[in-house]
Every structure is written in structure tokens, then in C-alpha cells.
JSON list of C-alpha atoms in Angstrom, two decimals:
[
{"chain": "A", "resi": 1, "resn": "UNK", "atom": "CA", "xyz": [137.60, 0.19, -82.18]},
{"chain": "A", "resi": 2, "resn": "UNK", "atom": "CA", "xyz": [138.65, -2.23, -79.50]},
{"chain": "A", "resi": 3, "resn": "UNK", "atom": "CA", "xyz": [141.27, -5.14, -79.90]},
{"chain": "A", "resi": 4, "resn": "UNK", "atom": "CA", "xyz": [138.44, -7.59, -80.39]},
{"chain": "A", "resi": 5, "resn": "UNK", "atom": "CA", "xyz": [137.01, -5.97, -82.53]},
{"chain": "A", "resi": 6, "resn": "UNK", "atom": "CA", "xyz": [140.17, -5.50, -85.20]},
{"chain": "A", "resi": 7, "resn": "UNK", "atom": "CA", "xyz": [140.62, -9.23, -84.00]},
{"chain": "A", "resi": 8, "resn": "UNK", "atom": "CA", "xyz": [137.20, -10.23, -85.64]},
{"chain": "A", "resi": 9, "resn": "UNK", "atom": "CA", "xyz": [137.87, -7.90, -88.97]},
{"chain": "A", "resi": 10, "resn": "UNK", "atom": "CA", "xyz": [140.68, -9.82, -89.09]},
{"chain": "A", "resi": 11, "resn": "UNK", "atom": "CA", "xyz": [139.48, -13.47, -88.62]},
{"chain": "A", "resi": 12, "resn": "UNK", "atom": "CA", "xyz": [136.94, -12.26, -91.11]},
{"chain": "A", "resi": 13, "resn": "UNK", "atom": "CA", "xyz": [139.02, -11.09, -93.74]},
{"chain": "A", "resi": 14, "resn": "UNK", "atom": "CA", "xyz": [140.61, -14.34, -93.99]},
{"chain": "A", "resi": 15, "resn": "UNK", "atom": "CA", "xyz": [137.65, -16.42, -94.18]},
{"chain": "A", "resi": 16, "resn": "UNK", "atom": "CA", "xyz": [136.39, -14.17, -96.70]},
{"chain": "A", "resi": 17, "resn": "UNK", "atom": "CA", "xyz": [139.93, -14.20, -98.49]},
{"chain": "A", "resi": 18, "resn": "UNK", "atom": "CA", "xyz": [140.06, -18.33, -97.66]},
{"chain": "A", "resi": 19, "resn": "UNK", "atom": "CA", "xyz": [136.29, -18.68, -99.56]},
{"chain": "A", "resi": 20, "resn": "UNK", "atom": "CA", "xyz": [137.14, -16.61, -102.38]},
{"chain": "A", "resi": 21, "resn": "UNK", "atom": "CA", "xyz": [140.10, -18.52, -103.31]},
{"chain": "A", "resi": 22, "resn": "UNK", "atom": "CA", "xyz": [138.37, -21.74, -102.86]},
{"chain": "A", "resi": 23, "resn": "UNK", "atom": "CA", "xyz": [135.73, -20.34, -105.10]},
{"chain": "A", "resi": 24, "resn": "UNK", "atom": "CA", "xyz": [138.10, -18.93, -107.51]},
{"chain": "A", "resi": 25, "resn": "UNK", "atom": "CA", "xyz": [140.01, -22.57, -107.59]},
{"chain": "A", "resi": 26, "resn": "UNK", "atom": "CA", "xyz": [136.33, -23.63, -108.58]},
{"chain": "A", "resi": 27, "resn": "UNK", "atom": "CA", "xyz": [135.60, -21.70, -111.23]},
{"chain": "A", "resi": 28, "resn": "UNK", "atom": "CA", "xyz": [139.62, -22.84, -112.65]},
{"chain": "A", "resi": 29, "resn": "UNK", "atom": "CA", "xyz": [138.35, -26.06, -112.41]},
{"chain": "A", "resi": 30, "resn": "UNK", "atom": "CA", "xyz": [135.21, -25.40, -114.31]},
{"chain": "A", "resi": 31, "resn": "UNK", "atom": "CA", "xyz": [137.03, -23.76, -116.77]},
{"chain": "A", "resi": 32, "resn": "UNK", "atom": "CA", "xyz": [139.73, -25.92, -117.46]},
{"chain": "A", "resi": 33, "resn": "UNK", "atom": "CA", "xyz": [136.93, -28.89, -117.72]},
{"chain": "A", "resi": 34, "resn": "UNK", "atom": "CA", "xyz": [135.01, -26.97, -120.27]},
{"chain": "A", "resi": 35, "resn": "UNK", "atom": "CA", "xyz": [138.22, -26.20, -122.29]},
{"chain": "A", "resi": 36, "resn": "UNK", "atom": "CA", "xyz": [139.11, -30.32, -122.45]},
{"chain": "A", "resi": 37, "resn": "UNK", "atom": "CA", "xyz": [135.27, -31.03, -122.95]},
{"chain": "A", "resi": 38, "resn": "UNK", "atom": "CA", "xyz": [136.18, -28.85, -126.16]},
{"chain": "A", "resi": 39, "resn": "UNK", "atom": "CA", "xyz": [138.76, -30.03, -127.15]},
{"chain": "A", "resi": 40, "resn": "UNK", "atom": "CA", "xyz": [137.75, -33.39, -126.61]},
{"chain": "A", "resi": 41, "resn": "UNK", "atom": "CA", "xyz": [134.50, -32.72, -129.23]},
{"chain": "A", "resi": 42, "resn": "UNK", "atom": "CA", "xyz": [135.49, -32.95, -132.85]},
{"chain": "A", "resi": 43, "resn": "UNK", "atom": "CA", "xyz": [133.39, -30.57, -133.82]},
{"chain": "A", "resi": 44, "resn": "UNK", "atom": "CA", "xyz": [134.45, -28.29, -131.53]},
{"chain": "A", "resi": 45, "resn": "UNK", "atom": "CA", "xyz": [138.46, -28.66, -132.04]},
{"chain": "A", "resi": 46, "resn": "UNK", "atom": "CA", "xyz": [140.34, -25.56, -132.66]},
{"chain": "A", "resi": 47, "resn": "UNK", "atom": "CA", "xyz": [138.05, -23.40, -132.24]},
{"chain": "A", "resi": 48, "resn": "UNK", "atom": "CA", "xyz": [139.67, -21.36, -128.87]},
{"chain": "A", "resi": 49, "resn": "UNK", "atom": "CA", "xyz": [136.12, -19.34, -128.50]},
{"chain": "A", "resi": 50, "resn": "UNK", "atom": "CA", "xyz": [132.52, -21.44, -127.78]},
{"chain": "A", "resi": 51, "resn": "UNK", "atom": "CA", "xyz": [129.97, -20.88, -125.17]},
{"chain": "A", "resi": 52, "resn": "UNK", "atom": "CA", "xyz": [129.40, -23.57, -122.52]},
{"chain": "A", "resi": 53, "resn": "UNK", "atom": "CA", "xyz": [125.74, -24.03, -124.04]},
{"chain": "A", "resi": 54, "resn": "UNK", "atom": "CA", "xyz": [127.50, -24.76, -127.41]},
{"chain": "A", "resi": 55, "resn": "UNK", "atom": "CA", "xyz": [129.92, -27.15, -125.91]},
{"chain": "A", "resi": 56, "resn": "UNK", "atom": "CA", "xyz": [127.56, -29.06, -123.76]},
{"chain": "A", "resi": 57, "resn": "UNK", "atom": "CA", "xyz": [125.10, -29.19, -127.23]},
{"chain": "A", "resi": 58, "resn": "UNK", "atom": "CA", "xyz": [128.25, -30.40, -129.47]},
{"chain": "A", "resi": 59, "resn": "UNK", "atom": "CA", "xyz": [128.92, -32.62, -126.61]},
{"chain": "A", "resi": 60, "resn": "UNK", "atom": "CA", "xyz": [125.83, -34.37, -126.38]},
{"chain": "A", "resi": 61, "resn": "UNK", "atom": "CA", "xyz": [124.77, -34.47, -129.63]},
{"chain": "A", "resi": 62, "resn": "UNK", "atom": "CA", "xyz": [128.78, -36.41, -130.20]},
{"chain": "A", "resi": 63, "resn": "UNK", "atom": "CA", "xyz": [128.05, -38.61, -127.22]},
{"chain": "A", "resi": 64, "resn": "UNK", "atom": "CA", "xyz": [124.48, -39.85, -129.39]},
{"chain": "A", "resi": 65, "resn": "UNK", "atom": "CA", "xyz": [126.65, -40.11, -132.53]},
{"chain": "A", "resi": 66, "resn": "UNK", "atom": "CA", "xyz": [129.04, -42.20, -130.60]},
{"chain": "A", "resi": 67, "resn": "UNK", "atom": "CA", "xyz": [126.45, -44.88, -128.89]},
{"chain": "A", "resi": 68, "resn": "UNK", "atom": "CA", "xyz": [124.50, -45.39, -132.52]},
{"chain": "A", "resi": 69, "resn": "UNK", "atom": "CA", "xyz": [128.28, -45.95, -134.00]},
{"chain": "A", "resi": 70, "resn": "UNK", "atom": "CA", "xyz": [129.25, -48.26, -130.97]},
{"chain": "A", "resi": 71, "resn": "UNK", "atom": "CA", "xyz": [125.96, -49.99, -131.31]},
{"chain": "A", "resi": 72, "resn": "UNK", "atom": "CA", "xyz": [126.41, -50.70, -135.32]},
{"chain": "A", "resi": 73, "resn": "UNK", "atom": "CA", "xyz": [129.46, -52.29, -134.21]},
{"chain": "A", "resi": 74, "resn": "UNK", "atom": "CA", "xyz": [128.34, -54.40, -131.33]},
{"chain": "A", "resi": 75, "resn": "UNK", "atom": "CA", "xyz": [125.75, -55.40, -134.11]},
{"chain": "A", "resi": 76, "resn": "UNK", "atom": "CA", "xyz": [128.53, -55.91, -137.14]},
{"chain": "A", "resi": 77, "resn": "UNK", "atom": "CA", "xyz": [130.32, -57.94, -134.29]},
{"chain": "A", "resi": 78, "resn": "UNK", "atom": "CA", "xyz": [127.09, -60.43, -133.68]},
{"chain": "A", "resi": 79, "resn": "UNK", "atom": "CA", "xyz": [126.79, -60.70, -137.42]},
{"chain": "A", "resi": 80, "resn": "UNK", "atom": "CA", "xyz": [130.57, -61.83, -138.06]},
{"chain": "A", "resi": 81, "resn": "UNK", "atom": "CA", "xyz": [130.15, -63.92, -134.55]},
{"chain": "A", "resi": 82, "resn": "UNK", "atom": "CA", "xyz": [127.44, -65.71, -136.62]},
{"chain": "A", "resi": 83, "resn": "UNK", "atom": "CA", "xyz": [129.02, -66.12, -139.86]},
{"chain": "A", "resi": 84, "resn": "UNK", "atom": "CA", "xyz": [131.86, -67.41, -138.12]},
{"chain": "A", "resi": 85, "resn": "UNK", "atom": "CA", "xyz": [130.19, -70.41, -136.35]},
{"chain": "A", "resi": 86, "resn": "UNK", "atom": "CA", "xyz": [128.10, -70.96, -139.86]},
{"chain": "A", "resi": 87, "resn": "UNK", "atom": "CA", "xyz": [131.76, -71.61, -141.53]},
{"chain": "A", "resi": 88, "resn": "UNK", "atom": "CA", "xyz": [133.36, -73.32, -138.37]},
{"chain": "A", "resi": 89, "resn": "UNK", "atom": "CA", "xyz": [129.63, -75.90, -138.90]},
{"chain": "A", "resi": 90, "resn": "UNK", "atom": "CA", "xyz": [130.62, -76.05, -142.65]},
{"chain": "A", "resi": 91, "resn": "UNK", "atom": "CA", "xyz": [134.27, -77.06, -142.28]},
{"chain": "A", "resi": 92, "resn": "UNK", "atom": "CA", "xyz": [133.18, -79.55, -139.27]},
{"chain": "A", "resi": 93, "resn": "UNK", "atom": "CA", "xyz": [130.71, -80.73, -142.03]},
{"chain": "A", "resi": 94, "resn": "UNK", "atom": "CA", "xyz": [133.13, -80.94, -145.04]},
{"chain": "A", "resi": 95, "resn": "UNK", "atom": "CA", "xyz": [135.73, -82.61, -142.28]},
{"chain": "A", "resi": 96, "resn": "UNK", "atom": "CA", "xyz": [133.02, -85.22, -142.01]},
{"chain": "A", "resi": 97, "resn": "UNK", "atom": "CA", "xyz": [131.96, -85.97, -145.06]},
{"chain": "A", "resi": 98, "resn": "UNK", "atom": "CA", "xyz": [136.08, -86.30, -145.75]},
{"chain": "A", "resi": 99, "resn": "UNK", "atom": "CA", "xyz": [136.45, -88.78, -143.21]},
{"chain": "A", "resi": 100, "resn": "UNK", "atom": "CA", "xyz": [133.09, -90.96, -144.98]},
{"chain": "A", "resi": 101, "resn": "UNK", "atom": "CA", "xyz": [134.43, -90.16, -148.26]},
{"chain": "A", "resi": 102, "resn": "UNK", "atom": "CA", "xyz": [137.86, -91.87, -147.95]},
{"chain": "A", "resi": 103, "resn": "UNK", "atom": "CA", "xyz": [136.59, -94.44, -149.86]},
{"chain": "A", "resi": 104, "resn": "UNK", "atom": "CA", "xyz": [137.25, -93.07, -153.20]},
{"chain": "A", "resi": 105, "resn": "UNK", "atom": "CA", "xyz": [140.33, -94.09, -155.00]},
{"chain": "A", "resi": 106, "resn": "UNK", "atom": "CA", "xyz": [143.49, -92.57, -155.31]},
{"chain": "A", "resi": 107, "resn": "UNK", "atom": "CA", "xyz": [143.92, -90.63, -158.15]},
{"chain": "A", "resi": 108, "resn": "UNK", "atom": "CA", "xyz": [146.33, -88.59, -160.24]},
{"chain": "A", "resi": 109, "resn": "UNK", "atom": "CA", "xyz": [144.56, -85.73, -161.52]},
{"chain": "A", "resi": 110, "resn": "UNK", "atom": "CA", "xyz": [146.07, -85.02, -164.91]},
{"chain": "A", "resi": 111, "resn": "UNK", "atom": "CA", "xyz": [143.64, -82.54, -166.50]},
{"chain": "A", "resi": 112, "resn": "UNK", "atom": "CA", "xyz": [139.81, -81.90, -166.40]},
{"chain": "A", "resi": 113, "resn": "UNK", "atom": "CA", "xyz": [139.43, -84.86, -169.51]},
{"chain": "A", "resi": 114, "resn": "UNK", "atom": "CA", "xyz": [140.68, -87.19, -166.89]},
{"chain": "A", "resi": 115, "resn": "UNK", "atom": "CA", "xyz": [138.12, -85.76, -164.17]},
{"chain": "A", "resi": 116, "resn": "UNK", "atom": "CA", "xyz": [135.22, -85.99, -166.88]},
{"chain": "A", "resi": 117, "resn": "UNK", "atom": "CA", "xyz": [136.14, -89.50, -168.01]},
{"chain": "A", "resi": 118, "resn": "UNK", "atom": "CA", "xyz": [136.12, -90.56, -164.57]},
{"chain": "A", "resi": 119, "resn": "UNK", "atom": "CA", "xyz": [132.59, -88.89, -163.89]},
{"chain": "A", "resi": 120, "resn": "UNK", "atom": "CA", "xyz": [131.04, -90.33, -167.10]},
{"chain": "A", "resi": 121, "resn": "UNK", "atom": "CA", "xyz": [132.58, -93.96, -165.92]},
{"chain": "A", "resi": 122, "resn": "UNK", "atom": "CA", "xyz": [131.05, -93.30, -162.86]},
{"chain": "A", "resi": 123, "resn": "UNK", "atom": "CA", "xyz": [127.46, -91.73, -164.30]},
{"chain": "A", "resi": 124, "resn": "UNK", "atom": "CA", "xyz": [127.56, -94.89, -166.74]},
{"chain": "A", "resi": 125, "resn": "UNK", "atom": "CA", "xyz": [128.33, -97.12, -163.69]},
{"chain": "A", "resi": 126, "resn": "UNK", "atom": "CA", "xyz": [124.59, -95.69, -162.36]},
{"chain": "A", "resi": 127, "resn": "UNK", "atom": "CA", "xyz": [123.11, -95.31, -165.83]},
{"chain": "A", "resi": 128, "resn": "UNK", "atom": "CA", "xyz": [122.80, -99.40, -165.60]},
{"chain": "A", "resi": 129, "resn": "UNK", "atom": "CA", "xyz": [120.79, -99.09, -162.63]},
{"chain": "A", "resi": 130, "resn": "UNK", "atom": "CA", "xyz": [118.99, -95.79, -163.74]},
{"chain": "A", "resi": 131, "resn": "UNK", "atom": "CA", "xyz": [119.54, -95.00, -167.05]},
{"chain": "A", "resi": 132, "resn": "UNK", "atom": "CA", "xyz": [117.55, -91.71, -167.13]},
{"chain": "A", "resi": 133, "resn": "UNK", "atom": "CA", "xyz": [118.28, -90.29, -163.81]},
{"chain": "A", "resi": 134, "resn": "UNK", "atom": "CA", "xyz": [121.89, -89.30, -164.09]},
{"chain": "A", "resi": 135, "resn": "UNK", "atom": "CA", "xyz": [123.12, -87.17, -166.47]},
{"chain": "A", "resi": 136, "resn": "UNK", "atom": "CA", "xyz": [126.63, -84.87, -165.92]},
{"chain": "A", "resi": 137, "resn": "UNK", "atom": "CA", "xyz": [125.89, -81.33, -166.81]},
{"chain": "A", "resi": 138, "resn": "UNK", "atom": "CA", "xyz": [129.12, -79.44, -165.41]},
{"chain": "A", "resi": 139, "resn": "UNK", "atom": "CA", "xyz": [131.86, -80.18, -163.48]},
{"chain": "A", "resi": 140, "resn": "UNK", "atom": "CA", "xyz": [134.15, -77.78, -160.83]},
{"chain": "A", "resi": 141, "resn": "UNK", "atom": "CA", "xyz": [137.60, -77.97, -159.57]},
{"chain": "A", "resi": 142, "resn": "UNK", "atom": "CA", "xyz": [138.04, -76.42, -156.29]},
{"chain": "A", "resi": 143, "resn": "UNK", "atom": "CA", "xyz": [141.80, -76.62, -154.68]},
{"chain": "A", "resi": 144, "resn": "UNK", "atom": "CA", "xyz": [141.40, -77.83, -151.52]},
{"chain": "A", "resi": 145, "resn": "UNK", "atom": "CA", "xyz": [144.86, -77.89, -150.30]},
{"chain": "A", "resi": 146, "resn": "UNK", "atom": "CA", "xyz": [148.51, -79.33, -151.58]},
{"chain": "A", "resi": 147, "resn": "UNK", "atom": "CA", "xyz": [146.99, -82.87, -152.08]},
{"chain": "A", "resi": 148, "resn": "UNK", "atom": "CA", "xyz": [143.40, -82.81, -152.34]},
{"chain": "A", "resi": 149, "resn": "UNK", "atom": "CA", "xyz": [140.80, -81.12, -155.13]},
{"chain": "A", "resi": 150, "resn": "UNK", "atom": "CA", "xyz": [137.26, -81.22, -154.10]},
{"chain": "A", "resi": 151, "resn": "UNK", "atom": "CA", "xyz": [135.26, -81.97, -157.79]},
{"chain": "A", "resi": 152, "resn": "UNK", "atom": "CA", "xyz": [131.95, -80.34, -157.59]},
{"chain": "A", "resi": 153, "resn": "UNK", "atom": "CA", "xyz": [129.57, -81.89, -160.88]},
{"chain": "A", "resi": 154, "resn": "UNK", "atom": "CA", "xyz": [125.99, -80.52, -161.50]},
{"chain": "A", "resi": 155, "resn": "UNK", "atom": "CA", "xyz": [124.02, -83.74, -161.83]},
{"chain": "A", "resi": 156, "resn": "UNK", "atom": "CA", "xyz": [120.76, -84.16, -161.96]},
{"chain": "A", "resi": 157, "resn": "UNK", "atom": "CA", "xyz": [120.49, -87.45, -159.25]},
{"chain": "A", "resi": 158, "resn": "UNK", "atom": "CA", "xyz": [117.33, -87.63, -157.69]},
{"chain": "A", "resi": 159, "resn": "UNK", "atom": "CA", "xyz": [117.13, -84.49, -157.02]},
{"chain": "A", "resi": 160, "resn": "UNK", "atom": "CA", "xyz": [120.62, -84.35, -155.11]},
{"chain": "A", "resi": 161, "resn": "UNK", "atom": "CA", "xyz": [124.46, -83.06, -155.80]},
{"chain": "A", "resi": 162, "resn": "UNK", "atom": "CA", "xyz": [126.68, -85.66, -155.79]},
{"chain": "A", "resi": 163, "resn": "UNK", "atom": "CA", "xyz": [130.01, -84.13, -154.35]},
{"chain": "A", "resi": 164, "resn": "UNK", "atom": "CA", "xyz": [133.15, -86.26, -154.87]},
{"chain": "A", "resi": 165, "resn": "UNK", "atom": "CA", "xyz": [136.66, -85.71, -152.90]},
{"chain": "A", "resi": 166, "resn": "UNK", "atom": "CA", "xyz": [139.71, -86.67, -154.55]},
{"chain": "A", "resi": 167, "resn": "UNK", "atom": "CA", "xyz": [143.08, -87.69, -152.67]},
{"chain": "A", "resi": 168, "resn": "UNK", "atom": "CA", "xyz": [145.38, -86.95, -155.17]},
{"chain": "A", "resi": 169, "resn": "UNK", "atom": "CA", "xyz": [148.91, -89.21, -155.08]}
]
């Protein structure tokens, strides 16, 4: 064997040794990303032995799980979006009809006797006009804040609810 020859054995060798760690440092890689795929699949968790068949199937079948969770939320986030901006229209409403409503006297709400003689004064006030279209079937409290009561009645008024707010002293 000449000196060239030995020469090419040589610079053969290490190419061959130079691929096979390059292919070795591969298949490390491949490993290791199948081991955190694993453990990254709660299904999978713990368990040290599964094929790479069963992880990719645990995988993707998690991965489908995920997107139909994600997407119930992205829808439960649209729903709350909307029953936000319903309330934020109500309060902008109520505000409103506040600011209209400051006409009603001042008054100091003792107890709910004072609150029904004040609706019957006020149903007998439109009984006068209409004597058989207003008559006060219930009446509702509601604390509105430290000064203010909204009184709900159940009337029957042409059809309509009469709501009253009350600025209390």
C-alpha cells in the first residue's frame, strides 16, 4: 500500500467517523424531542416507555382536544363580550332615564307604607283622568346606591311599567 493510498483510508475514516457523529447527534436530537413531546402530553406523563407512533397519536389527538377547548373559549369570550355591551346599553339607559327623571321630589324613604302611600297618591292623581286604567298591583325596592332606591310597581298603565327613581335626602 502506497502513502496515498493510507492517506485516502485516512481522509476516509474521518469523513466516515465526521458523518456518523453528525448522524448520531441526529438521532440525540430526535430522541430528546420525542422524550419532551412526552412529557409535554398529559396523557403520556410518567410513563418513561411509549413508542413514537403512540406519542405522535397522544399528541395529536391532545393538540384536537386543545383547539375545540380554545375555541369554546374564544366563543365563551364573544358571549361575555356581548353581555357586557348589553349591560354597559342598560346602565347608559338607566343613566338616562335618571337624568329625565330628576323631576321627582325629594323624599325620605321611611318604610314600604310610605312608598305605597305615595304610589296610591300618585295612581289616584291618574285615576281622575283614567279611573280604570291604573291600578297598583306590587311594588319593588331595589338599592341603587347610598342615596338613591329605584321603586319598581307592577301597574297595569296602558299597557306600560311605570318605573319611578327616588333621590332620597
Amino acid at each position: 500500500m502506497s502513502d496515498e493510498d493510507r492517506e485516502m483510508d485516512l481522509e476516509n475514516a474521518e469523513k466516515r467517523a465526521h458523518h456518523n457523529a453528525l448522524e448520531r447527534k441526529r438521532r440525540d436530537h430526535i430522541k430528546d424531542s420525542f422524550s419532551s413531546l412526552r412529557d409535554s402530553v398529559p396523557a403520556l406523563q410518567g410513563e418513561k416507555v411509549a413508542s413514537r407512533a403512540q406519542i405522535l397519536k397522544k399528541a395529536a389527538d391532545y393538540i384536537q382536544y386543545m383547539r375545540k377547548k380554545n375555541s369554546a373559549h374564544l366563543q365563551d369570550i364573544d358571549d361575555l363580550r356581548r353581555q357586557n355591551n348589553l349591560l354597559e346599553a342598560q346602565i347608559r339607559t338607566l343613566e338616562k332615564s335618571r337624568a329625565v327623571m330628576n323631576f321627582i321630589p325629594k323624599v325620605d324613604i321611611q318604610s314600604e307604607e310610605y312608598c305605597e302611600e305615595y304610589l296610591s297618591e300618585d295612581s289616584s292623581d291618574s285615576e281622575n283622568s283614567r279611573p280604570t286604567q291604573h291600578k297598583t298591583k306590587k311594588l319593588k325596592i331595589l338599592d341603587l346606591s347610598d342615596n338613591e332606591i329605584l321603586v319598581l310597581h307592577d301597574a297595569i298603565f296602558q299597557d306600560s311599567l311605570p318605573i319611578k327613581f327616588l333621590n332620597l335626602k
